[in-house]
Amino acid sequence: MSKSYIKCPKCNTVNLNNEYCSNCGELLDLVLKRRLETEKKIQFKIDEQEKSKKPPNKFEIFFNKGLEHSNLFIRYFFQTIYSIWLFFAVVIGGIIAAVTAAAAG
């Protein structure tokens, strides 16, 4: 078995066949160190995404219940309102995009 001497970047102690420094406990294996850092970043992103999820407000709950209602007339009424809302949202968004494009030159 080959001997590998690794010098600790933190305390400059020379270690023989160790993943951790015998003096200060610093991680010496660079591949393992990078893997742990990557896993920590991924876990941080997952935690941030879970924190940013918001529960639906009362209007969204009411509207979704209307779109899934068992009565056909109520469901069509909500679908009509939703279609009108979507149309005006697209038109207003298009106007904002056109004004922004005209201002940009």
N, CA, C and O atoms as CSV, one atom per row, in Angstrom:
chain,resi,resn,atom,element,x,y,z
A,1,MET,N,N,0.845,-1.169,0.000
A,1,MET,CA,C,0.000,0.000,0.000
A,1,MET,C,C,0.895,1.238,0.000
A,1,MET,O,O,1.899,1.297,0.710
A,2,SER,N,N,0.517,2.208,-0.796
A,2,SER,CA,C,1.340,3.408,-0.910
A,2,SER,C,C,1.012,4.395,0.205
A,2,SER,O,O,-0.118,4.470,0.688
A,3,LYS,N,N,2.004,5.125,0.583
A,3,LYS,CA,C,1.837,6.137,1.609
A,3,LYS,C,C,1.591,7.473,0.930
A,3,LYS,O,O,2.259,7.823,-0.042
A,4,SER,N,N,0.629,8.210,1.451
A,4,SER,CA,C,0.384,9.534,0.896
A,4,SER,C,C,0.459,10.546,2.024
A,4,SER,O,O,-0.269,10.477,3.014
A,5,TYR,N,N,1.350,11.468,1.834
A,5,TYR,CA,C,1.519,12.551,2.799
A,5,TYR,C,C,0.755,13.763,2.288
A,5,TYR,O,O,0.964,14.222,1.165
A,6,ILE,N,N,-0.115,14.260,3.116
A,6,ILE,CA,C,-0.931,15.419,2.748
A,6,ILE,C,C,-0.695,16.506,3.783
A,6,ILE,O,O,-0.782,16.273,4.989
A,7,LYS,N,N,-0.395,17.691,3.285
A,7,LYS,CA,C,-0.156,18.825,4.176
A,7,LYS,C,C,-1.465,19.583,4.365
A,7,LYS,O,O,-2.148,19.927,3.400
A,8,CYS,N,N,-1.794,19.829,5.603
A,8,CYS,CA,C,-3.035,20.529,5.928
A,8,CYS,C,C,-2.913,21.994,5.505
A,8,CYS,O,O,-1.944,22.661,5.869
A,9,PRO,N,N,-3.896,22.507,4.732
A,9,PRO,CA,C,-3.836,23.913,4.314
A,9,PRO,C,C,-4.117,24.886,5.463
A,9,PRO,O,O,-3.794,26.070,5.369
A,10,LYS,N,N,-4.708,24.395,6.526
A,10,LYS,CA,C,-5.080,25.276,7.633
A,10,LYS,C,C,-3.956,25.437,8.663
A,10,LYS,O,O,-3.629,26.552,9.068
A,11,CYS,N,N,-3.366,24.296,9.085
A,11,CYS,CA,C,-2.373,24.380,10.163
A,11,CYS,C,C,-0.985,23.896,9.742
A,11,CYS,O,O,-0.070,23.862,10.565
A,12,ASN,N,N,-0.816,23.520,8.464
A,12,ASN,CA,C,0.461,23.079,7.892
A,12,ASN,C,C,1.036,21.832,8.563
A,12,ASN,O,O,2.253,21.649,8.578
A,13,THR,N,N,0.196,20.989,9.107
A,13,THR,CA,C,0.630,19.717,9.677
A,13,THR,C,C,0.640,18.670,8.575
A,13,THR,O,O,-0.292,18.608,7.773
A,14,VAL,N,N,1.676,17.849,8.523
A,14,VAL,CA,C,1.761,16.778,7.534
A,14,VAL,C,C,1.071,15.550,8.088
A,14,VAL,O,O,1.382,15.102,9.192
A,15,ASN,N,N,0.122,14.996,7.317
A,15,ASN,CA,C,-0.671,13.843,7.740
A,15,ASN,C,C,-0.387,12.666,6.825
A,15,ASN,O,O,-0.102,12.859,5.644
A,16,LEU,N,N,-0.458,11.472,7.339
A,16,LEU,CA,C,-0.192,10.251,6.586
A,16,LEU,C,C,-1.485,9.471,6.428
A,16,LEU,O,O,-2.062,9.008,7.412
A,17,ASN,N,N,-1.949,9.322,5.161
A,17,ASN,CA,C,-3.129,8.526,4.803
A,17,ASN,C,C,-4.379,8.891,5.611
A,17,ASN,O,O,-5.084,7.997,6.078
A,18,ASN,N,N,-4.654,10.130,5.777
A,18,ASN,CA,C,-5.841,10.590,6.502
A,18,ASN,C,C,-6.696,11.473,5.606
A,18,ASN,O,O,-6.185,12.185,4.742
A,19,GLU,N,N,-8.024,11.416,5.829
A,19,GLU,CA,C,-8.928,12.327,5.136
A,19,GLU,C,C,-9.095,13.621,5.926
A,19,GLU,O,O,-9.419,14.670,5.370
A,20,TYR,N,N,-8.868,13.523,7.233
A,20,TYR,CA,C,-8.986,14.686,8.096
A,20,TYR,C,C,-7.649,14.935,8.778
A,20,TYR,O,O,-6.894,13.999,9.041
A,21,CYS,N,N,-7.364,16.181,9.058
A,21,CYS,CA,C,-6.120,16.548,9.723
A,21,CYS,C,C,-6.126,16.015,11.157
A,21,CYS,O,O,-7.120,16.137,11.873
A,22,SER,N,N,-4.998,15.421,11.563
A,22,SER,CA,C,-4.918,14.871,12.917
A,22,SER,C,C,-4.766,15.968,13.968
A,22,SER,O,O,-4.996,15.726,15.153
A,23,ASN,N,N,-4.381,17.170,13.543
A,23,ASN,CA,C,-4.170,18.259,14.491
A,23,ASN,C,C,-5.420,19.134,14.659
A,23,ASN,O,O,-5.877,19.369,15.777
A,24,CYS,N,N,-5.958,19.605,13.547
A,24,CYS,CA,C,-7.066,20.564,13.629
A,24,CYS,C,C,-8.408,20.009,13.161
A,24,CYS,O,O,-9.440,20.636,13.399
A,25,GLY,N,N,-8.423,18.844,12.499
A,25,GLY,CA,C,-9.675,18.245,12.043
A,25,GLY,C,C,-10.169,18.752,10.706
A,25,GLY,O,O,-11.299,18.445,10.325
A,26,GLU,N,N,-9.377,19.511,9.981
A,26,GLU,CA,C,-9.752,20.044,8.662
A,26,GLU,C,C,-9.839,18.903,7.648
A,26,GLU,O,O,-9.044,17.964,7.699
A,27,LEU,N,N,-10.805,18.982,6.727
A,27,LEU,CA,C,-10.966,17.986,5.684
A,27,LEU,C,C,-9.845,18.149,4.660
A,27,LEU,O,O,-9.636,19.247,4.144
A,28,LEU,N,N,-9.124,17.068,4.363
A,28,LEU,CA,C,-7.971,17.138,3.464
A,28,LEU,C,C,-8.283,16.653,2.055
A,28,LEU,O,O,-7.628,17.082,1.104
A,29,ASP,N,N,-9.270,15.767,1.895
A,29,ASP,CA,C,-9.610,15.215,0.588
A,29,ASP,C,C,-10.393,16.261,-0.209
A,29,ASP,O,O,-11.521,16.598,0.151
A,30,LEU,N,N,-9.797,16.776,-1.290
A,30,LEU,CA,C,-10.420,17.859,-2.061
A,30,LEU,C,C,-11.684,17.411,-2.773
A,30,LEU,O,O,-12.648,18.171,-2.864
A,31,VAL,N,N,-11.687,16.174,-3.284
A,31,VAL,CA,C,-12.867,15.683,-3.994
A,31,VAL,C,C,-14.048,15.588,-3.036
A,31,VAL,O,O,-15.155,16.018,-3.361
A,32,LEU,N,N,-13.813,15.032,-1.870
A,32,LEU,CA,C,-14.872,14.938,-0.870
A,32,LEU,C,C,-15.324,16.318,-0.409
A,32,LEU,O,O,-16.513,16.540,-0.179
A,33,LYS,N,N,-14.388,17.235,-0.276
A,33,LYS,CA,C,-14.700,18.599,0.143
A,33,LYS,C,C,-15.610,19.287,-0.872
A,33,LYS,O,O,-16.581,19.946,-0.501
A,34,ARG,N,N,-15.287,19.129,-2.150
A,34,ARG,CA,C,-16.123,19.741,-3.203
A,34,ARG,C,C,-17.502,19.098,-3.247
A,34,ARG,O,O,-18.503,19.788,-3.439
A,35,ARG,N,N,-17.562,17.784,-3.072
A,35,ARG,CA,C,-18.845,17.097,-3.090
A,35,ARG,C,C,-19.723,17.572,-1.935
A,35,ARG,O,O,-20.919,17.801,-2.118
A,36,LEU,N,N,-19.141,17.719,-0.755
A,36,LEU,CA,C,-19.906,18.209,0.393
A,36,LEU,C,C,-20.392,19.641,0.181
A,36,LEU,O,O,-21.518,19.972,0.554
A,37,GLU,N,N,-19.559,20.492,-0.411
A,37,GLU,CA,C,-19.971,21.866,-0.696
A,37,GLU,C,C,-21.100,21.904,-1.710
A,37,GLU,O,O,-22.034,22.694,-1.570
A,38,THR,N,N,-21.021,21.048,-2.743
A,38,THR,CA,C,-22.073,20.995,-3.753
A,38,THR,C,C,-23.381,20.528,-3.146
A,38,THR,O,O,-24.436,21.096,-3.429
A,39,GLU,N,N,-23.322,19.493,-2.309
A,39,GLU,CA,C,-24.534,19.012,-1.654
A,39,GLU,C,C,-25.131,20.072,-0.741
A,39,GLU,O,O,-26.353,20.186,-0.642
A,40,LYS,N,N,-24.296,20.837,-0.083
A,40,LYS,CA,C,-24.775,21.897,0.803
A,40,LYS,C,C,-25.477,22.994,-0.008
A,40,LYS,O,O,-26.511,23.513,0.413
A,41,LYS,N,N,-24.909,23.349,-1.183
A,41,LYS,CA,C,-25.534,24.366,-2.033
A,41,LYS,C,C,-26.876,23.881,-2.569
A,41,LYS,O,O,-27.840,24.645,-2.615
A,42,ILE,N,N,-26.942,22.608,-2.977
A,42,ILE,CA,C,-28.193,22.062,-3.492
A,42,ILE,C,C,-29.256,22.056,-2.398
A,42,ILE,O,O,-30.407,22.412,-2.653
A,43,GLN,N,N,-28.889,21.660,-1.196
A,43,GLN,CA,C,-29.832,21.644,-0.085
A,43,GLN,C,C,-30.297,23.059,0.252
A,43,GLN,O,O,-31.462,23.261,0.592
A,44,PHE,N,N,-29.399,24.039,0.162
A,44,PHE,CA,C,-29.763,25.432,0.421
A,44,PHE,C,C,-30.780,25.914,-0.610
A,44,PHE,O,O,-31.741,26.596,-0.255
A,45,LYS,N,N,-30.577,25.566,-1.892
A,45,LYS,CA,C,-31.524,25.964,-2.931
A,45,LYS,C,C,-32.889,25.332,-2.707
A,45,LYS,O,O,-33.916,25.987,-2.884
A,46,ILE,N,N,-32.906,24.064,-2.318
A,46,ILE,CA,C,-34.170,23.379,-2.057
A,46,ILE,C,C,-34.894,24.043,-0.888
A,46,ILE,O,O,-36.107,24.248,-0.943
A,47,ASP,N,N,-34.160,24.377,0.160
A,47,ASP,CA,C,-34.764,25.050,1.311
A,47,ASP,C,C,-35.326,26.412,0.929
A,47,ASP,O,O,-36.404,26.785,1.392
A,48,GLU,N,N,-34.612,27.160,0.091
A,48,GLU,CA,C,-35.092,28.477,-0.347
A,48,GLU,C,C,-36.350,28.353,-1.185
A,48,GLU,O,O,-37.255,29.178,-1.067
A,49,GLN,N,N,-36.422,27.323,-2.040
A,49,GLN,CA,C,-37.621,27.134,-2.855
A,49,GLN,C,C,-38.816,26.778,-1.985
A,49,GLN,O,O,-39.929,27.232,-2.250
A,50,GLU,N,N,-38.604,25.973,-0.952
A,50,GLU,CA,C,-39.700,25.614,-0.066
A,50,GLU,C,C,-40.183,26.826,0.731
A,50,GLU,O,O,-41.375,26.947,1.014
A,51,LYS,N,N,-39.266,27.718,1.093
A,51,LYS,CA,C,-39.656,28.910,1.833
A,51,LYS,C,C,-40.430,29.884,0.960
A,51,LYS,O,O,-41.302,30.600,1.453
A,52,SER,N,N,-40.118,29.919,-0.345
A,52,SER,CA,C,-40.750,30.892,-1.223
A,52,SER,C,C,-42.148,30.473,-1.678
A,52,SER,O,O,-42.874,31.287,-2.249
A,53,LYS,N,N,-42.535,29.227,-1.438
A,53,LYS,CA,C,-43.877,28.791,-1.811
A,53,LYS,C,C,-44.898,29.458,-0.897
A,53,LYS,O,O,-44.789,29.411,0.328
A,54,LYS,N,N,-45.895,30.084,-1.528
A,54,LYS,CA,C,-46.932,30.761,-0.763
A,54,LYS,C,C,-48.238,29.984,-0.909
A,54,LYS,O,O,-48.517,29.446,-1.981
A,55,PRO,N,N,-49.026,29.919,0.131
A,55,PRO,CA,C,-50.333,29.276,-0.002
A,55,PRO,C,C,-51.253,30.156,-0.854
A,55,PRO,O,O,-51.090,31.376,-0.867
A,56,PRO,N,N,-52.208,29.562,-1.559
A,56,PRO,CA,C,-53.106,30.379,-2.387
A,56,PRO,C,C,-53.982,31.277,-1.517
A,56,PRO,O,O,-54.367,30.921,-0.403
A,57,ASN,N,N,-54.283,32.455,-2.066
A,57,ASN,CA,C,-55.131,33.377,-1.307
A,57,ASN,C,C,-56.605,33.008,-1.482
A,57,ASN,O,O,-56.932,32.078,-2.220
A,58,LYS,N,N,-57.486,33.733,-0.807
A,58,LYS,CA,C,-58.907,33.397,-0.797
A,58,LYS,C,C,-59.543,33.519,-2.183
A,58,LYS,O,O,-60.422,32.736,-2.542
A,59,PHE,N,N,-59.089,34.510,-2.958
A,59,PHE,CA,C,-59.643,34.698,-4.303
A,59,PHE,C,C,-59.316,33.508,-5.198
A,59,PHE,O,O,-60.179,33.029,-5.935
A,60,GLU,N,N,-58.070,33.026,-5.138
A,60,GLU,CA,C,-57.671,31.877,-5.961
A,60,GLU,C,C,-58.435,30.621,-5.561
A,60,GLU,O,O,-58.847,29.845,-6.423
A,61,ILE,N,N,-58.625,30.419,-4.276
A,61,ILE,CA,C,-59.372,29.245,-3.806
A,61,ILE,C,C,-60.819,29.321,-4.292
A,61,ILE,O,O,-61.360,28.328,-4.780
A,62,PHE,N,N,-61.451,30.491,-4.162
A,62,PHE,CA,C,-62.818,30.679,-4.616
A,62,PHE,C,C,-62.947,30.439,-6.116
A,62,PHE,O,O,-63.884,29.781,-6.569
A,63,PHE,N,N,-61.995,30.979,-6.887
A,63,PHE,CA,C,-62.058,30.859,-8.338
A,63,PHE,C,C,-61.839,29.414,-8.784
A,63,PHE,O,O,-62.515,28.940,-9.697
A,64,ASN,N,N,-60.898,28.711,-8.148
A,64,ASN,CA,C,-60.651,27.310,-8.514
A,64,ASN,C,C,-61.839,26.423,-8.159
A,64,ASN,O,O,-62.152,25.481,-8.887
A,65,LYS,N,N,-62.501,26.721,-7.045
A,65,LYS,CA,C,-63.705,25.960,-6.699
A,65,LYS,C,C,-64.808,26.201,-7.729
A,65,LYS,O,O,-65.546,25.280,-8.081
A,66,GLY,N,N,-64.919,27.446,-8.213
A,66,GLY,CA,C,-65.914,27.747,-9.238
A,66,GLY,C,C,-65.615,27.053,-10.551
A,66,GLY,O,O,-66.540,26.612,-11.232
A,67,LEU,N,N,-64.346,26.943,-10.927
A,67,LEU,CA,C,-63.978,26.268,-12.173
A,67,LEU,C,C,-64.184,24.759,-12.108
A,67,LEU,O,O,-64.328,24.111,-13.145
A,68,GLU,N,N,-64.199,24.191,-10.901
A,68,GLU,CA,C,-64.380,22.751,-10.731
A,68,GLU,C,C,-65.745,22.412,-10.130
A,68,GLU,O,O,-65.935,21.317,-9.602
A,69,HIS,N,N,-66.685,23.340,-10.207
A,69,HIS,CA,C,-67.994,23.149,-9.589
A,69,HIS,C,C,-68.770,22.063,-10.319
A,69,HIS,O,O,-68.573,21.842,-11.513
A,70,SER,N,N,-69.666,21.378,-9.582
A,70,SER,CA,C,-70.445,20.288,-10.185
A,70,SER,C,C,-71.586,20.816,-11.064
A,70,SER,O,O,-72.007,20.134,-11.998
A,71,ASN,N,N,-72.087,22.013,-10.776
A,71,ASN,CA,C,-73.159,22.601,-11.566
A,71,ASN,C,C,-72.573,23.153,-12.868
A,71,ASN,O,O,-71.601,23.909,-12.854
A,72,LEU,N,N,-73.175,22.766,-13.978
A,72,LEU,CA,C,-72.670,23.121,-15.298
A,72,LEU,C,C,-72.721,24.630,-15.550
A,72,LEU,O,O,-71.778,25.191,-16.108
A,73,PHE,N,N,-73.815,25.297,-15.146
A,73,PHE,CA,C,-73.951,26.730,-15.409
A,73,PHE,C,C,-72.941,27.553,-14.605
A,73,PHE,O,O,-72.376,28.522,-15.113
A,74,ILE,N,N,-72.721,27.166,-13.365
A,74,ILE,CA,C,-71.736,27.879,-12.548
A,74,ILE,C,C,-70.338,27.686,-13.123
A,74,ILE,O,O,-69.553,28.633,-13.180
A,75,ARG,N,N,-70.025,26.473,-13.548
A,75,ARG,CA,C,-68.714,26.209,-14.133
A,75,ARG,C,C,-68.514,27.014,-15.419
A,75,ARG,O,O,-67.440,27.579,-15.621
A,76,TYR,N,N,-69.529,27.079,-16.296
A,76,TYR,CA,C,-69.422,27.881,-17.528
A,76,TYR,C,C,-69.291,29.363,-17.226
A,76,TYR,O,O,-68.555,30.076,-17.909
A,77,PHE,N,N,-70.008,29.835,-16.196
A,77,PHE,CA,C,-69.895,31.229,-15.801
A,77,PHE,C,C,-68.459,31.560,-15.384
A,77,PHE,O,O,-67.908,32.573,-15.814
A,78,PHE,N,N,-67.860,30.721,-14.556
A,78,PHE,CA,C,-66.494,30.956,-14.108
A,78,PHE,C,C,-65.493,30.834,-15.261
A,78,PHE,O,O,-64.511,31.575,-15.310
A,79,GLN,N,N,-65.738,29.903,-16.186
A,79,GLN,CA,C,-64.849,29.779,-17.345
A,79,GLN,C,C,-64.940,31.012,-18.233
A,79,GLN,O,O,-63.932,31.449,-18.788
A,80,THR,N,N,-66.141,31.583,-18.375
A,80,THR,CA,C,-66.301,32.803,-19.160
A,80,THR,C,C,-65.567,33.968,-18.506
A,80,THR,O,O,-64.860,34.719,-19.179
A,81,ILE,N,N,-65.732,34.118,-17.206
A,81,ILE,CA,C,-65.032,35.179,-16.476
A,81,ILE,C,C,-63.524,34.996,-16.597
A,81,ILE,O,O,-62.789,35.963,-16.799
A,82,TYR,N,N,-63.068,33.750,-16.473
A,82,TYR,CA,C,-61.634,33.468,-16.583
A,82,TYR,C,C,-61.112,33.808,-17.983
A,82,TYR,O,O,-60.016,34.352,-18.119
A,83,SER,N,N,-61.888,33.490,-19.020
A,83,SER,CA,C,-61.469,33.797,-20.392
A,83,SER,C,C,-61.378,35.302,-20.621
A,83,SER,O,O,-60.433,35.789,-21.243
A,84,ILE,N,N,-62.355,36.024,-20.122
A,84,ILE,CA,C,-62.335,37.491,-20.251
A,84,ILE,C,C,-61.138,38.069,-19.509
A,84,ILE,O,O,-60.455,38.953,-20.027
A,85,TRP,N,N,-60.877,37.572,-18.288
A,85,TRP,CA,C,-59.736,38.027,-17.494
A,85,TRP,C,C,-58.422,37.737,-18.220
A,85,TRP,O,O,-57.534,38.589,-18.261
A,86,LEU,N,N,-58.297,36.551,-18.785
A,86,LEU,CA,C,-57.088,36.173,-19.506
A,86,LEU,C,C,-56.894,37.043,-20.748
A,86,LEU,O,O,-55.771,37.449,-21.048
A,87,PHE,N,N,-57.975,37.331,-21.471
A,87,PHE,CA,C,-57.878,38.180,-22.662
A,87,PHE,C,C,-57.358,39.567,-22.308
A,87,PHE,O,O,-56.443,40.075,-22.956
A,88,PHE,N,N,-57.939,40.178,-21.283
A,88,PHE,CA,C,-57.497,41.520,-20.905
A,88,PHE,C,C,-56.077,41.510,-20.337
A,88,PHE,O,O,-55.335,42.473,-20.526
A,89,ALA,N,N,-55.698,40.460,-19.661
A,89,ALA,CA,C,-54.325,40.365,-19.152
A,89,ALA,C,C,-53.329,40.302,-20.309
A,89,ALA,O,O,-52.267,40.921,-20.250
A,90,VAL,N,N,-53.672,39.554,-21.360
A,90,VAL,CA,C,-52.793,39.460,-22.530
A,90,VAL,C,C,-52.733,40.793,-23.259
A,90,VAL,O,O,-51.656,41.215,-23.682
A,91,VAL,N,N,-53.869,41.463,-23.413
A,91,VAL,CA,C,-53.900,42.750,-24.106
A,91,VAL,C,C,-53.089,43.797,-23.335
A,91,VAL,O,O,-52.299,44.532,-23.929
A,92,ILE,N,N,-53.281,43.863,-22.034
A,92,ILE,CA,C,-52.537,44.843,-21.231
A,92,ILE,C,C,-51.053,44.514,-21.226
A,92,ILE,O,O,-50.218,45.417,-21.290
A,93,GLY,N,N,-50.716,43.235,-21.150
A,93,GLY,CA,C,-49.308,42.836,-21.233
A,93,GLY,C,C,-48.687,43.198,-22.567
A,93,GLY,O,O,-47.529,43.612,-22.625
A,94,GLY,N,N,-49.454,43.045,-23.645
A,94,GLY,CA,C,-48.964,43.424,-24.974
A,94,GLY,C,C,-48.750,44.923,-25.092
A,94,GLY,O,O,-47.782,45.372,-25.704
A,95,ILE,N,N,-49.645,45.684,-24.514
A,95,ILE,CA,C,-49.495,47.149,-24.537
A,95,ILE,C,C,-48.247,47.561,-23.768
A,95,ILE,O,O,-47.488,48.416,-24.225
A,96,ILE,N,N,-48.033,46.959,-22.609
A,96,ILE,CA,C,-46.834,47.275,-21.825
A,96,ILE,C,C,-45.579,46.895,-22.592
A,96,ILE,O,O,-44.595,47.635,-22.575
A,97,ALA,N,N,-45.601,45.744,-23.269
A,97,ALA,CA,C,-44.425,45.328,-24.045
A,97,ALA,C,C,-44.188,46.264,-25.224
A,97,ALA,O,O,-43.040,46.581,-25.536
A,98,ALA,N,N,-45.258,46.713,-25.885
A,98,ALA,CA,C,-45.109,47.634,-27.013
A,98,ALA,C,C,-44.569,48.990,-26.566
A,98,ALA,O,O,-43.718,49.570,-27.241
A,99,VAL,N,N,-45.052,49.494,-25.445
A,99,VAL,CA,C,-44.567,50.775,-24.944
A,99,VAL,C,C,-43.106,50.657,-24.540
A,99,VAL,O,O,-42.314,51.562,-24.805
A,100,THR,N,N,-42.744,49.558,-23.908
A,100,THR,CA,C,-41.338,49.341,-23.509
A,100,THR,C,C,-40.435,49.234,-24.733
A,100,THR,O,O,-39.326,49.770,-24.739
A,101,ALA,N,N,-40.910,48.539,-25.776
A,101,ALA,CA,C,-40.119,48.395,-26.998
A,101,ALA,C,C,-39.980,49.743,-27.708
A,101,ALA,O,O,-38.916,50.057,-28.242
A,102,ALA,N,N,-41.048,50.534,-27.716
A,102,ALA,CA,C,-40.978,51.842,-28.364
A,102,ALA,C,C,-40.035,52.784,-27.604
A,102,ALA,O,O,-39.326,53.588,-28.209
A,103,ALA,N,N,-40.038,52.672,-26.275
A,103,ALA,CA,C,-39.170,53.533,-25.471
A,103,ALA,C,C,-37.700,53.124,-25.638
A,103,ALA,O,O,-36.802,53.965,-25.574
A,104,ALA,N,N,-37.470,51.832,-25.850
A,104,ALA,CA,C,-36.089,51.355,-26.013
A,104,ALA,C,C,-35.531,51.707,-27.386
A,104,ALA,O,O,-34.316,51.753,-27.577
A,105,GLY,N,N,-36.390,51.946,-28.303
A,105,GLY,CA,C,-35.916,52.393,-29.624
A,105,GLY,C,C,-36.016,51.349,-30.585
A,105,GLY,O,O,-35.664,51.545,-31.748
